[in-house]
Amino acid sequence: MSLSVVNNYINGEFVQSDSAQFGDVWNPATGEKIATVPYGTKADVDRAVKAARDAYPEWRETPPLTRARYLFRLKDAFEENFEEIAETLTIEQGKVIDEARGEVRRMIENVEHATGVTTLMCGYTLEDIAKGIDCYGHRQPMGVFAAIVPYNFPGMVAWWFLPYALVTGNTFIVKPSEQVPMTQTKIFEIIDDIGFPEGVVNMVHGAKDVVNGLLDHPDIKGISFVGSTPTAQYIYKRCGETGKRVQALGGAKNIVAVMPDADLDQGLPSLVSSFYGCAGQRCLAGAVLAPVGDIADELKDKFVASAKQIKVGNGLDEQTAMGPLGNAGHKERVLGFIEKGIAEGADLVLDGRDCIVEDYPNGFFVGPTFFDKVTPDMSIAGEEIFGPVVSMVRAKDLDDVIDLVNTRRYANASCIYTSSGRAAREFKYRVNPSMVGINIGVAAPMSFFPFGGYGNSMFGDIKAHGQEIFQFFTDTKVVIERWF
Amino acid sequence: MPLVNFGAIMNFAEEIETLDMAYYQAAAGNPACEVNKALFEQFAKDAGKNIQTVKRTRRENVTEMILEGIQNFTREPFQLNMEIKSADACHTCALGETIDTIKTLEERAERYYQAAADKMKALPEVARALKLMGKKRSAHLKMLDQLS
């Protein structure tokens, strides 16, 4: 059986890549190849940039409300195709269908937020900054922007940027992850039906050559990136060299503190979901569970008992609570971390290595895994595993747990479970990570708040979505005016 | 079968509404039920609206924050032996038997929506939608009572 090949979308039509190199797209639940993706070329990038650059002058002059109307149409089309997008996403990424639906919802919420352009893009003015002189700050679009997005959220992440870039009058290029190109391709089929002017929105599939092509292209004004920290650093540096705006969101190692006064009965479901949801493959997932004081043993027993109930399987089965890892290589990497944890002396309480899923013997499954007696210096307490592996580090008191949070290499998110307002206030005030959950296991900002971390979790100044994103995609032109 | 998460609860609601709609449509087409044709057509239309409500509620409320597991909730208390009596078989049922079946369907749905709304307390919008559909089913039951 021949596999379908995904195509680029350039200048308002699907076109084949020039590339002679192709990669495989897998269904991680079944372990089967489901499509082929071209590893695009610099020439593909050049064509997309030319189309976007040519489309820019007219799109820029299109009134903001007219641009927003394209997004209103897009929202309706996404609602109509909601289940189809979610299913495609589950098939190629593996997450369970409810998680996929949640991702599509978040994608649409960004479209909804971006339609507020007529308020959110407004500049500001002040009369009489000197006698008879007025000053205006206009927000102007800049040209062509691009987003390079990861495999763990194949639908949503591009939409943390794309709708805002378009609605502010820029044109755009998306490079989906080469591991999961089908969801974005499905989305672009919907975009094609909406009838955007040719070249306003484009997609190029590929790997490093496409990334470098985008980073180096002189006509691209800015890059939005989400992925690993080493790649985020690389992109940040290279964009600096080529004079581009950049927002590069990197990895995470999120600590979830549980105070002795935490309400475990209320909190346990969201705690467990924080670590094992999306099989641990989200940058807001809990990674280190840090009980404070004498709650540790009770928490461990309850947490592990709950983890044992998680049904692992194909995400399309509504009964499945946790899907596979995204690809075979990543499964091996996660298994490697489990071996490392054992070798470093942590106590493996729940072992997900031999996870057998009936009917899917070739799927990339790792079951819920739980380590106790992890110390802060162990690799499983510091490095990003990005899998369903809990490392429990016991903390003495609140100061100890805050110190644990602030000595990690990453500072994306952190959470605290407590009944004490004082402890919660102290925690949120002192921890470095930018996204904080209080009795919330996944501190995911919605589209109208900014998303992004601190330290090695984020490179750049302006985070994804929120109100600030309108600044990323615009230049504030200041006009100082006097009439004689 | 356990109803382990938000999606499973909403899917079961959709299943119930789809089955009930098929039954009401068949009942409306049954010559023996001619006297209540308009009522059964209305019930079928209401089930169609409920399907849209379920789909919209699922789409609009499924976010990461609420994807926590649901405990102690299964389909079994809401499975009806009479489901083997398909919509096709309803074409030849007597009026009394049809009304009794519809009462059982309505009662089952009302019970399910109340129980599901209780499980969805963390999501008031979802609980509200489920309760509203339960309320519509109560109203149907009152209409059916007036027939006898």
XYZ file of C-alpha atoms in Angstrom:
632
model
C 0.000 0.000 0.000
C 1.470 3.394 -0.926
C 1.502 5.991 1.819
C 0.135 9.480 1.328
C 2.698 12.262 1.063
C 1.940 15.528 2.799
C 2.405 18.649 0.702
C 3.500 22.189 1.355
C 0.957 25.005 1.143
C 2.367 28.005 -0.679
C 0.656 30.971 -2.310
C -2.828 29.583 -1.747
C -2.315 26.053 -3.025
C -0.919 22.694 -1.998
C 2.347 22.026 -3.822
C 4.924 19.274 -3.759
C 8.280 19.880 -2.174
C 11.416 19.810 -4.298
C 12.996 17.477 -1.834
C 14.308 14.033 -2.688
C 14.478 13.191 1.004
C 11.483 11.934 2.924
C 10.692 10.791 6.446
C 8.055 8.480 7.865
C 5.047 9.511 9.906
C 3.946 6.916 12.447
C 0.833 6.052 14.355
C 2.443 5.666 17.788
C -0.381 3.488 19.123
C -0.160 0.876 16.391
C 3.494 1.331 15.432
C 2.475 1.583 11.764
C 3.702 4.051 9.151
C 0.801 6.208 8.082
C 2.273 8.866 5.792
C 5.444 10.281 4.309
C 6.752 13.773 4.884
C 9.195 15.625 2.612
C 12.262 17.075 4.258
C 11.846 20.380 2.484
C 14.612 22.460 0.945
C 15.869 26.003 1.022
C 14.128 26.471 -2.343
C 10.808 25.516 -0.709
C 11.440 28.141 1.961
C 12.350 30.750 -0.644
C 9.104 30.132 -2.518
C 7.043 30.422 0.656
C 8.812 33.609 1.746
C 8.373 35.155 -1.699
C 4.657 34.380 -1.652
C 4.305 35.809 1.859
C 6.357 38.895 1.001
C 4.341 39.565 -2.176
C 1.071 39.184 -0.276
C 2.118 41.500 2.525
C 1.499 45.016 1.071
C -2.145 44.392 0.227
C -2.811 42.374 3.399
C -1.272 45.092 5.519
C -3.704 47.640 4.037
C -6.693 45.402 4.622
C -8.618 46.918 7.567
C -8.099 45.061 10.845
C -11.789 44.246 11.151
C -11.775 42.717 7.675
C -8.741 40.644 8.621
C -10.564 39.572 11.792
C -13.515 38.409 9.698
C -11.276 35.799 8.080
C -10.614 34.517 11.578
C -14.306 34.452 12.437
C -14.816 32.263 9.377
C -11.910 30.121 10.383
C -13.328 29.631 13.869
C -16.630 28.425 12.430
C -14.795 26.056 10.087
C -12.721 24.675 12.950
C -15.864 24.090 15.024
C -17.427 22.222 12.107
C -14.332 20.070 11.642
C -13.563 19.767 15.345
C -13.801 15.987 15.718
C -11.931 15.326 12.474
C -8.993 17.500 13.537
C -8.924 15.865 16.977
C -8.938 12.359 15.497
C -6.121 13.168 13.075
C -4.156 14.557 15.984
C -4.639 11.422 18.099
C -3.728 9.147 15.208
C -0.369 10.773 14.528
C 0.580 12.001 18.008
C -0.954 9.349 20.262
C -2.586 11.473 22.963
C -6.059 10.381 24.062
C -9.006 11.806 22.191
C -10.151 14.064 25.056
C -6.648 15.544 25.223
C -6.737 16.052 21.469
C -10.110 17.760 21.749
C -8.679 19.968 24.493
C -5.836 20.911 22.192
C -8.185 21.836 19.343
C -10.227 23.910 21.791
C -7.104 25.818 22.843
C -6.281 26.374 19.198
C -9.716 27.877 18.560
C -9.475 30.015 21.701
C -6.437 31.719 20.189
C -8.404 32.474 17.038
C -11.171 33.900 19.220
C -8.758 36.055 21.211
C -7.057 37.367 18.075
C -10.362 38.681 16.750
C -10.118 41.365 19.447
C -7.593 43.111 17.217
C -9.554 46.327 16.974
C -8.977 46.845 20.682
C -5.761 44.949 21.257
C -3.775 46.467 18.389
C -4.662 50.059 19.264
C -1.799 52.420 19.826
C -1.811 55.395 22.157
C -1.596 59.162 21.969
C -0.805 62.123 24.175
C -1.520 65.709 23.251
C 0.750 68.574 24.227
C 3.876 66.636 25.045
C 5.327 70.102 24.532
C 3.513 73.295 23.679
C 1.415 72.579 20.576
C 3.072 69.225 19.947
C 1.200 65.902 19.975
C 2.591 62.386 20.038
C 1.162 59.169 18.605
C 2.302 55.565 18.968
C 0.987 53.477 16.067
C 1.309 49.693 16.017
C 2.305 48.635 12.535
C 2.778 45.154 11.093
C 6.283 44.320 9.945
C 6.141 41.763 7.144
C 6.726 38.013 7.092
C 6.855 35.955 10.311
C 7.316 32.217 10.784
C 6.681 29.596 13.467
C 8.604 26.375 14.064
C 6.500 24.087 16.234
C 6.926 20.826 18.171
C 5.560 17.303 17.993
C 3.734 17.169 21.314
C 1.000 19.642 20.339
C 0.718 19.298 16.545
C -2.438 21.388 16.313
C -2.350 24.087 18.946
C 1.135 25.550 19.165
C 1.273 27.106 15.693
C -1.947 28.866 16.661
C -0.337 30.549 19.650
C 1.198 32.803 16.979
C -0.439 32.512 13.564
C -3.796 34.215 14.217
C -2.117 37.168 15.942
C 0.429 37.609 13.156
C -2.282 37.551 10.501
C -4.774 39.758 12.265
C -2.142 42.448 12.876
C -1.436 42.536 9.144
C 1.632 40.317 8.780
C 1.912 37.266 6.562
C 3.002 33.903 7.883
C 4.785 30.600 7.358
C 4.339 27.523 9.565
C 6.829 24.695 9.767
C 5.110 21.779 11.517
C 7.111 19.086 13.268
C 8.212 16.517 10.709
C 7.027 13.822 13.134
C 3.414 15.017 13.083
C 2.696 16.921 9.870
C -0.807 15.602 9.249
C -2.785 17.657 11.767
C -1.495 20.957 10.443
C -2.054 19.691 6.890
C -5.677 18.946 7.816
C -5.918 22.450 9.274
C -4.501 23.969 6.100
C -7.116 22.130 4.039
C -9.658 24.062 6.113
C -7.695 27.303 5.646
C -7.753 26.661 1.908
C -11.563 26.619 2.005
C -11.685 29.939 3.858
C -10.160 31.772 0.950
C -7.407 33.887 2.454
C -5.636 36.014 -0.157
C -2.885 33.990 -1.806
C 0.386 33.964 0.086
C -0.970 35.362 3.340
C -0.569 32.035 5.112
C 1.831 29.284 4.069
C 3.209 25.970 5.332
C 6.527 24.272 4.597
C 7.260 20.751 5.828
C 10.737 19.642 6.683
C 13.508 19.385 9.209
C 16.761 21.233 9.858
C 17.242 22.622 6.328
C 13.852 24.294 6.476
C 14.540 25.615 9.979
C 17.856 27.102 8.887
C 16.290 28.443 5.718
C 13.743 30.331 7.800
C 16.283 31.541 10.365
C 18.647 32.876 7.725
C 16.167 34.364 5.288
C 16.588 38.141 5.175
C 12.916 38.775 4.432
C 11.637 37.093 7.581
C 11.150 39.591 10.389
C 10.635 37.264 13.308
C 10.516 33.667 14.467
C 8.324 31.965 17.047
C 9.593 28.626 18.283
C 8.529 25.978 20.785
C 10.633 22.880 21.450
C 13.664 21.719 23.387
C 16.029 24.058 25.202
C 19.130 23.315 23.072
C 17.158 24.070 19.905
C 15.592 27.168 21.480
C 19.075 28.447 22.326
C 20.264 27.710 18.802
C 17.315 29.579 17.296
C 17.681 32.519 19.656
C 21.366 32.880 18.804
C 20.868 32.543 15.071
C 17.964 34.986 15.012
C 20.185 37.442 16.887
C 22.809 37.061 14.204
C 20.311 37.705 11.425
C 18.553 40.544 13.246
C 15.174 38.930 13.742
C 12.681 39.199 16.514
C 12.475 35.914 18.351
C 10.462 34.153 20.989
C 11.942 30.698 21.655
C 10.225 28.537 24.246
C 12.313 25.629 25.543
C 12.131 22.673 27.890
C 10.882 22.164 31.404
C 11.257 20.195 34.601
C 8.234 21.223 36.586
C 8.021 20.699 40.303
C 4.737 20.040 42.033
C 4.942 20.722 45.764
C 2.436 19.097 48.093
C 2.184 20.655 51.532
C 1.195 18.651 54.625
C -2.160 20.474 54.725
C -3.045 19.673 51.080
C -6.491 18.231 50.466
C -5.452 15.013 48.750
C -8.986 13.766 48.188
C -9.806 16.879 46.166
C -6.410 17.301 44.608
C -5.321 13.806 43.682
C -7.064 13.526 40.273
C -5.450 16.712 38.962
C -2.113 15.787 40.527
C -2.031 12.433 38.779
C -3.223 13.965 35.533
C -0.449 16.576 35.749
C 2.226 13.872 35.578
C 0.619 11.291 33.304
C -1.627 13.393 31.044
C -0.398 13.337 27.422
C 1.946 10.578 28.694
C 4.021 13.307 30.331
C 4.808 14.923 26.980
C 3.838 18.487 27.693
C 6.013 21.325 28.847
C 3.603 22.003 31.705
C 3.553 18.408 32.948
C 4.543 17.691 36.523
C 7.936 15.971 36.553
C 9.123 16.154 40.152
C 6.620 15.442 42.909
C 7.812 17.171 46.060
C 5.886 16.323 49.215
C 6.730 18.540 52.145
C 7.097 16.958 55.591
C 5.103 14.000 56.784
C 2.562 13.813 53.949
C 5.068 11.950 51.757
C 4.136 8.337 52.509
C 0.386 8.929 52.382
C 0.803 10.840 49.101
C 2.990 8.118 47.615
C 0.506 5.354 48.497
C -2.503 7.238 47.145
C -0.688 8.486 44.049
C 0.664 5.071 43.097
C -2.678 3.377 43.745
C -4.305 5.886 41.408
C -1.539 5.531 38.802
C -2.065 1.760 38.740
C -5.680 2.358 37.670
C -4.680 4.295 34.555
C -5.663 2.410 31.435
C -2.943 2.728 28.815
C -3.942 2.199 25.202
C -4.903 3.621 21.847
C -6.036 7.202 22.321
C -8.982 6.719 19.993
C -10.539 4.326 22.523
C -12.637 6.502 24.806
C -11.764 4.249 27.765
C -8.051 4.974 27.424
C -6.618 7.355 29.999
C -3.034 7.485 28.710
C -1.696 7.028 25.197
C 1.745 6.076 23.866
C 4.864 8.182 23.516
C 5.237 10.057 20.264
C 7.795 7.855 18.542
C 10.027 4.829 18.987
C 13.163 6.883 19.557
C 11.539 8.853 22.313
C 10.312 5.666 23.967
C 13.910 4.418 24.070
C 15.026 7.727 25.555
C 12.421 7.546 28.332
C 13.340 3.910 29.064
C 16.962 5.064 29.266
C 16.040 7.586 31.972
C 14.269 4.877 33.960
C 17.444 2.752 33.806
C 19.438 5.792 34.868
C 17.154 6.381 37.844
C 17.651 2.813 38.992
C 21.410 3.063 38.513
C 21.529 6.292 40.519
C 19.855 4.593 43.451
C 16.278 5.859 43.294
C 13.566 3.465 44.470
C 11.431 2.304 41.520
C 8.000 1.908 43.091
C 5.990 1.580 39.874
C 7.662 0.299 36.729
C 6.119 1.134 33.350
C 8.839 -0.422 31.208
C 7.042 -3.633 30.293
C 3.732 -2.051 29.464
C 1.775 -4.450 27.264
C -1.297 -3.116 25.502
C -3.597 -5.774 24.131
C -4.142 -5.465 20.352
C -1.271 -2.978 20.022
C 1.956 -4.934 20.543
C 3.964 -2.543 18.365
C 2.822 0.699 19.973
C 5.331 2.990 21.673
C 3.871 2.546 25.148
C 5.499 3.183 28.495
C 3.260 2.733 31.528
C 2.995 5.041 34.524
C 6.310 4.988 36.374
C 7.080 6.243 39.870
C 10.408 6.721 41.633
C 10.703 7.437 45.349
C 13.816 8.480 47.243
C 15.031 10.683 44.423
C 17.603 13.288 45.450
C 17.909 16.713 43.809
C 21.266 15.854 42.238
C 20.002 12.789 40.335
C 19.520 13.121 36.600
C 15.845 12.122 36.901
C 15.344 15.148 39.175
C 17.059 17.570 36.837
C 16.844 16.513 33.219
C 13.752 16.737 31.084
C 12.423 13.185 30.572
C 9.189 14.152 28.778
C 7.476 10.900 29.652
C 5.196 9.323 32.274
C 7.885 9.173 34.938
C 7.401 10.697 38.391
C 10.468 11.519 40.456
C 9.516 12.021 44.098
C 11.897 14.286 45.977
C 10.977 14.679 49.638
C 11.330 18.200 51.017
C 11.663 19.234 54.668
C 9.701 22.452 54.573
C 8.449 25.235 52.309
C 11.886 26.870 52.064
C 13.374 23.534 51.053
C 10.852 23.004 48.252
C 11.207 26.570 46.963
C 14.952 26.024 46.904
C 14.397 22.813 44.937
C 12.293 24.711 42.372
C 14.786 27.538 42.029
C 17.838 25.313 41.602
C 16.485 23.420 38.589
C 17.954 24.197 35.209
C 14.508 25.010 33.864
C 11.911 27.462 35.109
C 8.796 26.874 33.074
C 6.062 26.059 35.579
C 5.604 24.966 39.160
C 2.598 24.085 41.291
C 1.698 23.865 44.928
C -1.097 21.934 46.619
C -2.014 23.417 49.977
C -4.868 24.662 52.143
C -2.741 27.529 53.398
C -3.044 30.923 51.747
C 0.183 31.965 53.381
C 2.131 29.024 51.942
C 0.581 29.553 48.510
C 1.398 33.248 48.571
C 4.971 32.622 49.677
C 5.422 29.987 46.973
C 4.060 32.030 44.083
C 6.029 35.081 45.238
C 9.413 33.365 45.481
C 9.599 30.688 42.775
C 11.288 31.484 39.466
C 9.021 29.688 36.982
C 6.638 31.968 35.140
C 3.575 29.772 35.233
C 2.348 28.835 38.697
C -0.508 26.551 39.691
C -2.109 26.683 43.117
C -4.089 23.482 43.646
C -3.868 23.199 39.841
C -1.632 20.535 38.329
C -1.226 21.986 34.844
C -0.797 25.758 35.017
C -1.739 26.387 31.387
C -2.460 30.043 30.633
C -5.408 30.517 28.322
C -5.068 32.442 25.100
C -5.631 35.828 26.713
C -2.706 35.371 29.147
C 0.945 34.936 28.131
C 2.491 31.484 27.875
C 6.193 30.972 28.416
C 8.827 30.340 31.031
C 11.919 31.866 32.536
C 15.622 31.074 32.541
C 16.451 28.148 30.290
C 12.794 27.582 29.516
C 12.404 30.722 27.422
C 14.673 32.819 25.239
C 13.346 36.170 24.131
C 11.291 38.893 25.708
C 7.702 38.413 24.618
C 5.858 35.204 25.358
C 3.287 33.331 23.337
C -0.292 34.642 23.109
C -1.768 36.954 25.752
C -2.023 40.674 25.143
C 1.752 41.012 24.729
C 1.771 38.973 21.529
C 0.351 42.009 19.723
C 3.633 43.758 20.510
C 5.706 40.912 19.109
C 3.979 41.133 15.769
C 3.993 44.934 15.522
C 6.434 47.780 15.575
C 5.374 50.801 17.577
C 5.963 53.778 15.374
C 6.056 57.024 17.320
C 4.966 60.155 15.494
C 5.667 63.567 17.032
C 3.560 66.202 15.312
C 3.452 69.982 15.192
C 1.491 72.260 12.810
C 2.389 75.872 12.166
C -18.232 -0.170 31.185
C -16.744 2.702 33.195
C -17.314 6.289 32.199
C -13.796 7.414 32.978
C -13.600 10.936 31.656
C -15.408 13.924 30.244
C -15.390 12.576 26.689
C -16.832 9.226 27.739
C -19.681 10.926 29.633
C -20.552 13.166 26.723
C -20.294 10.328 24.208
C -22.709 8.207 26.215
C -25.113 11.169 26.279
C -24.834 11.413 22.503
C -25.468 7.683 22.185
C -28.587 7.910 24.338
C -29.953 10.834 22.352
C -29.198 9.154 19.023
C -30.919 5.919 20.019
C -33.900 7.764 21.462
C -34.249 9.940 18.378
C -34.353 6.869 16.149
C -37.001 5.318 18.380
C -39.176 8.458 18.406
C -38.935 8.785 14.644
C -40.023 5.181 14.263
C -42.852 5.700 16.742
C -44.021 8.754 14.802
C -44.127 6.614 11.665
C -46.031 3.751 13.292
C -49.676 3.762 12.107
C -50.784 2.464 15.492
C -49.386 5.631 17.068
C -50.985 8.048 14.598
C -52.871 9.827 17.374
C -49.553 10.849 19.006
C -47.569 11.395 15.806
C -47.007 15.114 16.430
C -45.832 14.516 19.969
C -43.356 11.833 18.974
C -42.074 13.989 16.137
C -41.522 16.749 18.673
C -39.615 14.329 20.921
C -37.429 13.289 17.976
C -36.744 16.945 17.190
C -35.844 17.609 20.829
C -33.412 14.670 20.799
C -31.826 16.117 17.653
C -31.366 19.440 19.439
C -29.900 17.644 22.432
C -27.342 15.938 20.190
C -26.206 19.360 19.021
C -26.108 20.565 22.631
C -23.977 17.592 23.663
C -21.558 18.113 20.772
C -21.254 21.831 21.387
C -20.820 21.346 25.134
C -18.102 18.760 24.524
C -16.277 21.016 22.062
C -16.456 24.137 24.151
C -15.525 22.705 27.530
C -12.853 20.155 26.865
C -9.682 21.847 28.013
C -6.564 20.386 29.541
C -7.351 21.719 32.960
C -10.385 19.510 33.358
C -9.117 16.275 31.915
C -9.068 14.650 35.305
C -10.385 11.133 35.662
C -13.975 10.523 36.755
C -14.393 8.075 39.619
C -17.153 5.551 40.311
C -19.337 6.125 37.302
C -20.353 3.437 34.837
C -22.829 2.857 32.020
C -24.410 -0.167 33.671
C -27.133 1.545 35.750
C -28.287 3.265 32.570
C -28.226 0.335 30.196
C -31.712 -0.856 29.336
C -32.577 -4.423 28.402
C -35.209 -2.943 26.164
C -32.551 -1.472 23.913
C -32.720 -4.773 22.072
C -36.135 -3.565 21.042
C -34.821 -1.527 18.178
C -36.382 1.420 16.470
C -37.206 -0.945 13.578
C -39.263 -3.190 15.840
C -41.182 -0.146 17.066
C -42.868 0.207 13.682
C -45.270 -2.595 14.605
C -45.734 -1.985 18.333
C -49.099 -1.150 19.842
C -49.614 2.400 21.094
C -49.612 1.472 24.778
C -46.405 -0.509 24.501
C -44.749 2.332 22.575
C -45.686 4.893 25.209
C -44.380 2.614 27.970
C -41.086 2.219 26.110
C -40.777 5.958 25.590
C -41.440 6.558 29.295
C -38.623 4.161 30.121
C -36.295 5.947 27.692
C -37.191 9.343 29.119
C -36.773 8.156 32.693
C -33.399 6.615 31.887
C -32.133 9.790 30.215
C -33.369 12.006 33.051
C -31.608 9.754 35.575
C -28.401 9.734 33.553
C -28.271 13.494 33.148
C -28.783 14.059 36.870
C -26.021 11.596 37.750
C -23.666 12.922 35.073
C -24.253 16.532 36.182
C -23.235 15.509 39.711
C -19.989 14.091 38.344
C -19.319 17.300 36.418
C -19.579 19.741 39.310
C -16.109 21.084 38.535
C -17.417 22.293 35.182
C -20.544 24.317 35.867
C -21.260 24.963 32.187
C -21.297 21.241 31.470
C -23.322 20.439 34.573
C -25.806 23.134 33.555
C -26.179 21.710 30.038
C -26.700 18.196 31.395
C -29.254 19.400 33.938
C -31.082 21.318 31.237
C -31.364 18.213 29.091
C -32.558 16.293 32.157
C -35.184 18.977 32.744
C -36.425 18.625 29.174
C -36.781 14.905 29.730
C -38.811 15.564 32.917
C -41.107 17.755 30.876
C -41.495 14.929 28.347
C -42.426 12.533 31.142
C -45.163 14.923 32.306
C -46.525 15.099 28.758
C -46.539 11.317 28.563
C -48.364 11.072 31.886
C -51.090 13.269 30.501
C -51.661 10.808 27.690
C -52.852 8.061 30.013
